[in-house]
XYZ file of C-alpha atoms in Angstrom:
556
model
C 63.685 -68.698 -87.827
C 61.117 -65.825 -86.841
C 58.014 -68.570 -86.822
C 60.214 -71.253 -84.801
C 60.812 -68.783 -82.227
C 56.830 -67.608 -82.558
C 55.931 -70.935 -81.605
C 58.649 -71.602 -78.714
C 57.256 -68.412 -77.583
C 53.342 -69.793 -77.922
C 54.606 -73.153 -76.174
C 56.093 -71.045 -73.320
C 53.087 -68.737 -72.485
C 50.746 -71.910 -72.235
C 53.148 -73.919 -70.023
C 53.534 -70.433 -67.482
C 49.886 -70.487 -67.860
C 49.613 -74.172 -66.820
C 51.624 -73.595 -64.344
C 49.460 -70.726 -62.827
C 46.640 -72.616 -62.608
C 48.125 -75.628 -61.245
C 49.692 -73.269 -58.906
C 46.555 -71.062 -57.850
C 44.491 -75.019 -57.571
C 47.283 -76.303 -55.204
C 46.823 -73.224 -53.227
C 42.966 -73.905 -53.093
C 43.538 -77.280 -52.288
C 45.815 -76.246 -49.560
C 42.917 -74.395 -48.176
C 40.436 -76.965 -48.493
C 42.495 -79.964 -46.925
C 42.751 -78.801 -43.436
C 38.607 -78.263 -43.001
C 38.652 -81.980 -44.726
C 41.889 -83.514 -43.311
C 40.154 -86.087 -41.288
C 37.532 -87.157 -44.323
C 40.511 -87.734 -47.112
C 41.861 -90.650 -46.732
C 43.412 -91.561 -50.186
C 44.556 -89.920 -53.532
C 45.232 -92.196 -56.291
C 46.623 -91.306 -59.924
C 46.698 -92.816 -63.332
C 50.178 -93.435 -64.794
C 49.102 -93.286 -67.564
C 49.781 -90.159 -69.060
C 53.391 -90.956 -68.242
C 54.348 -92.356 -71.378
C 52.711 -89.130 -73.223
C 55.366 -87.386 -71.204
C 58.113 -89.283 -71.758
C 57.149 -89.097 -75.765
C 57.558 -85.136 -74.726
C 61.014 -86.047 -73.438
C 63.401 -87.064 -76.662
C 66.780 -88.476 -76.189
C 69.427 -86.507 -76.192
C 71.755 -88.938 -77.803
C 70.642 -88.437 -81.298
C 70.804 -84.858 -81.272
C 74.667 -84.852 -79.923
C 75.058 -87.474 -82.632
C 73.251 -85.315 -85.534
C 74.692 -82.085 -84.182
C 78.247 -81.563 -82.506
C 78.876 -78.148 -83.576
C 75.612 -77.135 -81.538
C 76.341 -76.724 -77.749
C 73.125 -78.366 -76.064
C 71.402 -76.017 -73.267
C 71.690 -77.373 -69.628
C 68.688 -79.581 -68.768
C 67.185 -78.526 -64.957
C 66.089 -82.198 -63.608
C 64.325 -81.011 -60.847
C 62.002 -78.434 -63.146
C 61.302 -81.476 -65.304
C 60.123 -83.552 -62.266
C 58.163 -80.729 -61.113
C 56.376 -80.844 -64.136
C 56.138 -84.167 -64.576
C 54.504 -84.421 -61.330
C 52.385 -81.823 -62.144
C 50.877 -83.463 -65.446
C 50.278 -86.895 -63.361
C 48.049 -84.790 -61.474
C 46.577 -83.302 -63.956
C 46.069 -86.407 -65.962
C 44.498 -88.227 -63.695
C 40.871 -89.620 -64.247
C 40.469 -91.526 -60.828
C 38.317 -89.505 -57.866
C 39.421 -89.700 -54.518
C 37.592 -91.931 -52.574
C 36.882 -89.724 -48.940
C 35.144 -91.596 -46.307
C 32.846 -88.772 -44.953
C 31.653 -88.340 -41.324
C 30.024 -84.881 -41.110
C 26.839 -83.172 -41.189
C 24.816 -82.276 -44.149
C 26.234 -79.053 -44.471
C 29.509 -79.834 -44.649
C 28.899 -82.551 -47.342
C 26.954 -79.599 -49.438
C 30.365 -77.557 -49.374
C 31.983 -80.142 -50.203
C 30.053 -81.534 -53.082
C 30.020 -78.000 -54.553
C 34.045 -77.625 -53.750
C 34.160 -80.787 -55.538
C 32.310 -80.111 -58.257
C 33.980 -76.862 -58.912
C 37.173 -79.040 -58.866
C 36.118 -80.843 -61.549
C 35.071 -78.868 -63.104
C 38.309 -77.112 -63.515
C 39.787 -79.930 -63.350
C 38.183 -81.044 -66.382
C 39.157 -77.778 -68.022
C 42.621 -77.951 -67.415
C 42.575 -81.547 -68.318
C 41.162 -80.342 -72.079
C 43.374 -77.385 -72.450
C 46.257 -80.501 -71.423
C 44.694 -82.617 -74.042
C 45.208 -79.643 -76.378
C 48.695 -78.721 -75.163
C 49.560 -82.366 -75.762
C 48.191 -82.421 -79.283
C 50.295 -79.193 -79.927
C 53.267 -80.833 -77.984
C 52.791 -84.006 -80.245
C 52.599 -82.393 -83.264
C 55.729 -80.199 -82.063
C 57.550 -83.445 -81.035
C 56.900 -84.772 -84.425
C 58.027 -81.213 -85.981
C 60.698 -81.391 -84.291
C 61.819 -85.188 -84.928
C 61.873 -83.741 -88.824
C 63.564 -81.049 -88.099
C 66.226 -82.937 -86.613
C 66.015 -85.282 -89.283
C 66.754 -82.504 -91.565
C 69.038 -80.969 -89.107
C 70.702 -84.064 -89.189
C 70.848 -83.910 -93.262
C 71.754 -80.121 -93.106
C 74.722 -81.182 -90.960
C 75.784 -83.979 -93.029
C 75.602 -81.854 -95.844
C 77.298 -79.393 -94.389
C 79.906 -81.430 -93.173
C 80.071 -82.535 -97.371
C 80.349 -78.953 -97.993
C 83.121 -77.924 -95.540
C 85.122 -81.382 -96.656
C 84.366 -79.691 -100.028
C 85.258 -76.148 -98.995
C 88.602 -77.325 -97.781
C 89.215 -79.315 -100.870
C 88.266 -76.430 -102.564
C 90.371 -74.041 -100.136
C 93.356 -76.869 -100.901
C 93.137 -76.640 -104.047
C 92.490 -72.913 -104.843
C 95.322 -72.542 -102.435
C 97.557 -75.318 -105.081
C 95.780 -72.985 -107.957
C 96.828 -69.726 -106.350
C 100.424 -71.178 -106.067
C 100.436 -72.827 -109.413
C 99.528 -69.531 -110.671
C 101.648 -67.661 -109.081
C 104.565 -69.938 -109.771
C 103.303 -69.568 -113.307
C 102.808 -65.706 -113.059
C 106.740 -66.115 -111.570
C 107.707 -68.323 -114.559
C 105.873 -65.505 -117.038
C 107.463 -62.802 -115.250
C 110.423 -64.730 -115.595
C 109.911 -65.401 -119.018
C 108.992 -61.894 -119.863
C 112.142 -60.569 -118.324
C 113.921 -63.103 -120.447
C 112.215 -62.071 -123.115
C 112.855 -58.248 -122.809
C 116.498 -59.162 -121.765
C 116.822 -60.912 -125.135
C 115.512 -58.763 -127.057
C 117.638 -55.673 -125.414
C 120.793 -57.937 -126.010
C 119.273 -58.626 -129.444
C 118.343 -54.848 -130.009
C 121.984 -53.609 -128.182
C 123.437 -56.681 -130.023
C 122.408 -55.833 -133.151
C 122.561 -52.380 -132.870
C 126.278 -52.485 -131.821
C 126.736 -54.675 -133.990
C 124.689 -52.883 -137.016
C 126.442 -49.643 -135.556
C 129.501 -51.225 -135.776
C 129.453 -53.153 -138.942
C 128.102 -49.732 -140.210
C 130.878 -47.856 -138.505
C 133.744 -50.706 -140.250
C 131.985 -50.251 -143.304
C 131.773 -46.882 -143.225
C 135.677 -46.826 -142.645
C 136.496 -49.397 -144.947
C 134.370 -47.559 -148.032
C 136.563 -44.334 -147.063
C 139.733 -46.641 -147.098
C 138.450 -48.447 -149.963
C 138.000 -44.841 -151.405
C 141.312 -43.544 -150.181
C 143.062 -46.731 -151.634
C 141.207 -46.479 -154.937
C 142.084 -42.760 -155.157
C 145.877 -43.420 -154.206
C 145.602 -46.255 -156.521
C 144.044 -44.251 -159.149
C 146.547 -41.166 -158.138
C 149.453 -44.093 -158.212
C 147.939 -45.553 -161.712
C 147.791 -41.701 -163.502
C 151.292 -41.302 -161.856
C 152.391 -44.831 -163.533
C 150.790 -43.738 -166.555
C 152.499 -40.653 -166.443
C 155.727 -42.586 -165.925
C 154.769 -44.517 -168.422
C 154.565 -41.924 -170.797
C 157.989 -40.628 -169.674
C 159.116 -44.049 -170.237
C 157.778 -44.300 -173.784
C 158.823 -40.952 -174.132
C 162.555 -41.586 -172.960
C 162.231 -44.945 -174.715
C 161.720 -42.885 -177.404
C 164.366 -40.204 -176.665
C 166.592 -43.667 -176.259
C 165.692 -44.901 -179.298
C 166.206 -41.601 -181.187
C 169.098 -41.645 -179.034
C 170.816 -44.680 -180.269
C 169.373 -44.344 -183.549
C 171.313 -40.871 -183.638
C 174.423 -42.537 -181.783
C 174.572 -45.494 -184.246
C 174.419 -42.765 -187.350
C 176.965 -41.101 -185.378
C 178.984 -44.382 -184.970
C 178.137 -45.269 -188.696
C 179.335 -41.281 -189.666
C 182.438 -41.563 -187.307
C 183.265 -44.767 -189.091
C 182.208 -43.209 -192.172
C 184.653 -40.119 -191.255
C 187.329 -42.532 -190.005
C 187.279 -44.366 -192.783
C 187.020 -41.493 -194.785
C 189.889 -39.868 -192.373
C 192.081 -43.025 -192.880
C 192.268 -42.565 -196.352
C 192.433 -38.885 -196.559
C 195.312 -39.806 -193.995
C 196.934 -42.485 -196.273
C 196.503 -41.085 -199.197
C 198.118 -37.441 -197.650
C 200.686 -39.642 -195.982
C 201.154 -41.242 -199.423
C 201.341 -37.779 -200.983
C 203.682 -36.888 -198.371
C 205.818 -39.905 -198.637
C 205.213 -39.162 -202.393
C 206.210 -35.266 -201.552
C 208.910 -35.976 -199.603
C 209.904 -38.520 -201.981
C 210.046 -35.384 -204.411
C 211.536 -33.450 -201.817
C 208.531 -30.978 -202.538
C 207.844 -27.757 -199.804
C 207.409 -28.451 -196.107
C 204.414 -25.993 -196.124
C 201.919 -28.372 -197.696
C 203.096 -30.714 -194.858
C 202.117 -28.184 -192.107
C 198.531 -28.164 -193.422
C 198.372 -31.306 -193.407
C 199.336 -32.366 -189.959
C 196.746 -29.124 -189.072
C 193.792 -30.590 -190.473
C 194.600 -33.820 -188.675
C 194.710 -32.100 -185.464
C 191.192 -30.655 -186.291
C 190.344 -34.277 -187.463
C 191.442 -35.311 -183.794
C 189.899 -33.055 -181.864
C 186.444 -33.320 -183.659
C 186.947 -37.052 -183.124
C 187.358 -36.576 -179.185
C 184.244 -33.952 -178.667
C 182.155 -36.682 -180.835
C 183.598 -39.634 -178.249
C 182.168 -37.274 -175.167
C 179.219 -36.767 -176.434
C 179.019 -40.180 -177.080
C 179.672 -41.180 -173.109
C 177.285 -38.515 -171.912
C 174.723 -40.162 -174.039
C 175.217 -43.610 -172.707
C 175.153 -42.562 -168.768
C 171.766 -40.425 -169.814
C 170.626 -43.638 -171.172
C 171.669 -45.849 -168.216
C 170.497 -43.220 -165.672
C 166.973 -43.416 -167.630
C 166.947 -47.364 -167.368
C 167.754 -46.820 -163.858
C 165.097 -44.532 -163.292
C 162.851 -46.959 -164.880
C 163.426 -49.869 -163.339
C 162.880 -47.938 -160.059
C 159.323 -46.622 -161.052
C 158.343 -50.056 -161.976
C 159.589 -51.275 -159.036
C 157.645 -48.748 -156.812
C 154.523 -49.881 -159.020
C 154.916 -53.207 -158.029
C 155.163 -52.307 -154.164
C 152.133 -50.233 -154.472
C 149.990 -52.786 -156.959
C 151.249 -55.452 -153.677
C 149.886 -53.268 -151.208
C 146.398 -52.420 -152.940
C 145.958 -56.605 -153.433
C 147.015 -57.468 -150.091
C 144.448 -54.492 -148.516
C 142.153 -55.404 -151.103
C 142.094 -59.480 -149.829
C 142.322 -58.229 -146.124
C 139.446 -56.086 -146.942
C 137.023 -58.872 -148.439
C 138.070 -61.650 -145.262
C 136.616 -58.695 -142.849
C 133.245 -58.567 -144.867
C 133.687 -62.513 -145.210
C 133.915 -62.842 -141.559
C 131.249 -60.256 -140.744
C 128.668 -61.754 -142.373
C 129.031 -64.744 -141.239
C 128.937 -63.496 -137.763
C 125.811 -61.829 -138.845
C 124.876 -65.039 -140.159
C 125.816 -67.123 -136.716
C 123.501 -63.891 -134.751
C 120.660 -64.821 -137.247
C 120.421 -68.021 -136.359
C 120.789 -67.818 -132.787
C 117.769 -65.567 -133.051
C 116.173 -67.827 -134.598
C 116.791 -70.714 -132.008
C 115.977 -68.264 -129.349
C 112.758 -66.929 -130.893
C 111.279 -71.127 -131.383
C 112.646 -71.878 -127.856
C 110.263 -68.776 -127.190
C 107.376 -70.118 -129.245
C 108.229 -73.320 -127.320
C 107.657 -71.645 -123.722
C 104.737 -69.936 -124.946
C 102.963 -73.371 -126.189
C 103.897 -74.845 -122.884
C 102.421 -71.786 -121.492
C 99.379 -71.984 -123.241
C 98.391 -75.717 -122.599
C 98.868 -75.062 -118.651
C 96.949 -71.953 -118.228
C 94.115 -74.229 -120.472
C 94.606 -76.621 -118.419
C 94.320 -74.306 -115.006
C 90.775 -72.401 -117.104
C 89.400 -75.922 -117.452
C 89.765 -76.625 -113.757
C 89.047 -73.130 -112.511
C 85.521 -73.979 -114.462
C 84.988 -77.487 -113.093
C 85.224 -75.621 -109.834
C 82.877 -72.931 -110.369
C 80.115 -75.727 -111.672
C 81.059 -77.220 -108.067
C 80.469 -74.363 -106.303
C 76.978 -72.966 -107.709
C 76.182 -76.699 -107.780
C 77.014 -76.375 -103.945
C 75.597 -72.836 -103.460
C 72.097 -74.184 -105.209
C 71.955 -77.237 -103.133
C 72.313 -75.017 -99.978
C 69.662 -72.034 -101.234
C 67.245 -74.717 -102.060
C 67.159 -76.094 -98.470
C 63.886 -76.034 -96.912
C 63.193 -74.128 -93.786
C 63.386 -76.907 -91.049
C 60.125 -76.970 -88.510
C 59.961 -76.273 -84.927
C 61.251 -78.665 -82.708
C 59.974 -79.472 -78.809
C 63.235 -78.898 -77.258
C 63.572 -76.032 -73.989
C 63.589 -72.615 -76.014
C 67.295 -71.986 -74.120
C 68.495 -75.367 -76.182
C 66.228 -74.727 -79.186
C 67.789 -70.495 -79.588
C 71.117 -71.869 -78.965
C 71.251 -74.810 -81.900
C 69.616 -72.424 -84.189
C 72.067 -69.349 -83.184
C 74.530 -71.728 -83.690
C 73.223 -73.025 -86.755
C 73.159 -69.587 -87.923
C 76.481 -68.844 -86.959
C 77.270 -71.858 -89.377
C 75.828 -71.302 -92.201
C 76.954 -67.801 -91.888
C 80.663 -68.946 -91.779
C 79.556 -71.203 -94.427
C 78.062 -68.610 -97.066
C 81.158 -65.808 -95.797
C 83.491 -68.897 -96.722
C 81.756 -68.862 -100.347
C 81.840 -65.902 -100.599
C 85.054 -65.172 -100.238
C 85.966 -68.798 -102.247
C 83.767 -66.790 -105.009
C 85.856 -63.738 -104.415
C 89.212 -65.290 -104.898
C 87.875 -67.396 -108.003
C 87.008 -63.822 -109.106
C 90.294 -62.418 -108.611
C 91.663 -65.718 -110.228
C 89.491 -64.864 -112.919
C 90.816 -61.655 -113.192
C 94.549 -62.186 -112.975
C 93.781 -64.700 -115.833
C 92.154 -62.125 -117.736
C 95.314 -60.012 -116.914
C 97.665 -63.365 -117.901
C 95.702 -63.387 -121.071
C 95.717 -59.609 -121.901
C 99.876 -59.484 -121.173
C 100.205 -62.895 -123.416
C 98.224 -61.210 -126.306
C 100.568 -58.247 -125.774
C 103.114 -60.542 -125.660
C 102.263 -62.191 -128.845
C 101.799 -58.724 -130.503
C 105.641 -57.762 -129.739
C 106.608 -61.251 -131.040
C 104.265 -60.552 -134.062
C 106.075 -57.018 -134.637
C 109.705 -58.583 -133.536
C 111.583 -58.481 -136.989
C 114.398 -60.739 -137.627
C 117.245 -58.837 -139.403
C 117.723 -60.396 -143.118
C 118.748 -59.212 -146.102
C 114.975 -59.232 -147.931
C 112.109 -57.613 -145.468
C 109.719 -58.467 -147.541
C 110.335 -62.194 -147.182
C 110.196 -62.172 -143.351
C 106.653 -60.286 -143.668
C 105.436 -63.084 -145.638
C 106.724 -66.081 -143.759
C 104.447 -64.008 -140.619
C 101.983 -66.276 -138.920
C 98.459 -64.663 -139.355
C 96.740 -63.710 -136.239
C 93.549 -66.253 -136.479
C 96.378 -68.643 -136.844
C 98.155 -68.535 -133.349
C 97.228 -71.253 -130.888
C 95.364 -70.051 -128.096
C 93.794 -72.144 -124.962
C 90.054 -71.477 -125.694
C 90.926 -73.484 -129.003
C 89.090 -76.770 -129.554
C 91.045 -80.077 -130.464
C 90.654 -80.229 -134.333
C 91.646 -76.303 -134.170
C 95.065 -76.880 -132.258
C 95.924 -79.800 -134.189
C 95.143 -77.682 -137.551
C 97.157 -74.677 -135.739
C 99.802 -76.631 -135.309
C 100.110 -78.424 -138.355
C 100.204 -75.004 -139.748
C 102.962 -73.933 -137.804
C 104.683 -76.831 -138.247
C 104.488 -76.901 -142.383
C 105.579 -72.610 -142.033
C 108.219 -73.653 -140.052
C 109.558 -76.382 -142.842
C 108.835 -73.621 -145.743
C 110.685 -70.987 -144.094
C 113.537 -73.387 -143.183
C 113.461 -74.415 -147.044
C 113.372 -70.976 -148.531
C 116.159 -70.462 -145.872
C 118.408 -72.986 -147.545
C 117.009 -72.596 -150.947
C 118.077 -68.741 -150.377
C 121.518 -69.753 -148.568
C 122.652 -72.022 -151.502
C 121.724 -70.593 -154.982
C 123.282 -74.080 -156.426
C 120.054 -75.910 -154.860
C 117.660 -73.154 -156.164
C 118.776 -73.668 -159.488
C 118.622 -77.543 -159.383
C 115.020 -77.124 -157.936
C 114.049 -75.151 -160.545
C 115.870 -77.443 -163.413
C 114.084 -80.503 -161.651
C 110.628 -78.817 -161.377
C 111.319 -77.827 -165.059
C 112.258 -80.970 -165.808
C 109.549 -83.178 -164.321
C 107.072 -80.655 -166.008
C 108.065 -81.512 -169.489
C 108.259 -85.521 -168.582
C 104.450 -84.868 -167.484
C 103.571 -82.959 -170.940
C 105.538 -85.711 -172.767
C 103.361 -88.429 -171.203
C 100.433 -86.440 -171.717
C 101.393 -85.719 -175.486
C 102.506 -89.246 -175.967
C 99.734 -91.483 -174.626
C 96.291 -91.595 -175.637
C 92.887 -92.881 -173.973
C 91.825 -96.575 -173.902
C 88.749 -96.132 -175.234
C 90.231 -93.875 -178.354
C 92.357 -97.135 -179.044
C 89.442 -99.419 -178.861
């Protein structure tokens, strides 16, 4: 820029010093004509330098062609006439031809005037020769450098085409990624709503099981100590039962030895009576003394009596014994109630802990839906932020391929336009290339901050993957669940090449079958134990085969 404007500056002091002298011979012409007005007769010029002049002269077609963003200086006509005018006279070669009528002296003055003319004339015509050499090699300086203006401005054009497609589609990328950054936010939010529904969830729920448990080991304790209370109380009853069994059967035993002495003393009575009421017949027969007969009918009014106090005794002891049977049959009636009552809490007891584990069982597995519709999203998530790093690169290439192109530009040459028109394309040139480098820049700024909300994607989606690595599904064995973890090298990630995510995945995939078989195989203990009959099974079909056959070549 500085050595363009060095030699518009050069150009411009020579053509104000052309002028001058052009100027200060005009003047001295002026003078001379009027002592020689009547001895000039004719002035004639060569046209030839015209063409030089006009090759000094471009077209300003090409340059509104090559250039539209560059507003052209206005072009004075009549300075350029002047100066056209001015290089016709100075270009020409022919001498007047003066038709002289005077005295010696005067032709002296003249011939020395004349001379002098020429002499200066002849200067000025070599410093013009020079000027127009300089001019040339200006004009052809300057054809290049429109030439390469012309490039520069197609190229530039190229690159502002490109800058917008690059504007376009960093403005697509910035909404992609922030309608991704939405859809992770999103996602996250899910996530941590999930897994506060799963932690509230499960903590109610563990809380609450916890809490029913709790209560139904302190019923199940109450009702086992009532029961046990109820069974040393029926085992206490059942010892008075033996023991009034026992009482009854001593009882009845003593009332049947009774019965068997009553008889005994009936019988016994029955002939004491016959025989005393065949000694009285006998005595009264004899007409023997009525005082035997008195004792007699005494000792069967003893007999009598005795006979009645035996009877009530024997009553009382048979509504004792029916009031004991009674009594009995009531206890082991009671029993029954209360052996009812512990069953029928006992069964209502066992559907609750049924029906609560499979409700933990129906919360397991929705976890584990939710979890691979998680792993899912996250895949999905992975492939399009690869897919956004791989274009975010092919974009950077483009733009240092872009930025290289433009810093390995050489500086264009001086052109031969006015300096006005000259300052003006290259000010507005610079103002160009300006916008051009601020608009990389700041394209090179926002691929930066892409770059860094990436870096901030990936740093929250390793987090991410960390809480989904220390997320614990609630089962019954822990030390299963930290076994069936995916190792860390393992998890697919977007800086992965091809055969790596297909080996990932196929990893994965065969973790995900395992855990779903040791799942079932753990679920149903009938299919465990057929698995392991059948492995057993085919191993000793394999040792048979091996035990039974022998080599080829031994049999040969």
């Amino acid at each position: 820029m500085s050595w363009i404007s060095g030699f518009a500056d050069k150009a411009e002091q020579l053509l104000i010093k052309i002028d001058q002298n052009a100027a200060d011979k005009l003047q001295k012409k002026k003078t001379v004509i009027p002592v020689e007005e009547t001895r000039l007769t004719e002035v004639t010029t060569d046209p030839s330098p015209v063409p030089r002049r006009q090759k000094l002269t471009p077209p300003p077609t090409p340059v509104k062609k090559s250039l539209p963003l560059v507003k052209s200086a206005p072009v004075m006509v009549n300075q350029s006439q002047e100066e056209d005018k001015l290089i016709e006279f100075l270009n020409d070669n022919s001498k007047p031809a003066t038709e002289t009528d005077g005295s010696k002296t005067d032709n002296a003055v003249e011939d020395n005037s004349q001379s002098q003319l020429e002499a200066e004339k002849q200067m000025l015509k070599n410093e013009v020769r020079v000027l127009n050499n300089e001019l040339s090699l200006l004009l052809h300086r300057t054809r290049a450098a429109e030439k390469e203006a012309e490039t520069l401005k197609a190229e530039l054009s190229n690159a502002e085409t490109v800058r917008l497609n690059l504007q376009d589609e960093m403005k697509t990328l910035v909404s992609q990624q922030s309608s991704l950054q939405h859809q992770h936010d999103t996602l996250i939010a899910d996530k941590r709503q999930l897994e506060e529904q799963r932690e509230s969830v499960t903590g109610e729920q563990v809380q609450g099981l916890q809490e029913q448990i709790q209560q139904l080991k302190e019923q199940n304790s109450s009702l086992t100590e009532s029961l046990q209370a109820q069974e040393r109380q029926y085992g206490r009853l059942e010892s008075a039962r033996q023991q009034q069994q026992l009482e009854c059967d001593s009882l009845t035993q003593q009332l049947t030895q009774l019965r068997a002495e009553l008889d005994q003393y009936r019988a016994r009575a029955q002939r004491t009576l016959s025989d005393k009421e065949a000694l009285i017949s006998q005595l009264r027969a004899s007409n023997s003394d009525a005082s035997v007969e008195d004792s007699f009918q005494t000792e069967l009014a003893q007999l009598r009596e005795e006979r009645e106090v035996l009877l009530g005794e024997h009553q009382e002891t048979c509504v004792q014994l029916q009031a004991t049977r009674s009594r009995l049959m009531e206890i082991e009636h009671t029993l029954e109630q209360v052996r009812e009552v512990a069953s029928h809490t006992q069964q209502e007891l066992q559907d609750r802990v049924a029906h609560e584990t499979h409700r933990r069982r129906i919360i397991e597995d929705d976890y584990r839906t939710q979890s691979q519709e998680l792993r899912q999203v996250q895949e999905e998530w992975n492939v399009v932020r690869g897919q956004l790093t791989a274009k975010l690169r092919e974009r950077e290439t483009e733009l240092n391929h872009l930025r290289g192109q433009l810093s390995a530009r050489p500086a264009s040459p001086p052109s031969l336009l006015p300096a006005g028109e000259l300052e003006g394309r290259l000010s507005s040139l610079t103002r160009t290339l300006i916008q051009k480098q601020t608009a990389l820049e700041s394209a090179t700024t926002e691929r930066n901050q892409l770059r860094m909300q990436l870096e901030e994607l990936e740093h929250k989606h390793r987090e991410h993957l960390q809480l989904l690595h220390q997320a614990r599904v609630i089962s019954a064995n822990d030390t299963d669940d930290a076994k069936a973890q995916v190792p860390s090298f393992m998890v697919e990630s977007p800086f992965d090449t091809g055969v790596a995510r297909r080996v990932k995945r196929a990893y994965s995939s065969l973790d995900a079958v395992s855990i779903r078989t040791g799942v079932f195989l753990r679920r149903y203990p009938l299919a465990r134990i057929l698995v392991i009959f059948y492995v057993i099974l085919l191993h000793l079909l394999v040792l048979l085969v091996l035990c039974s056959r022998t080599p080829d070549n031994a049999q040969k």
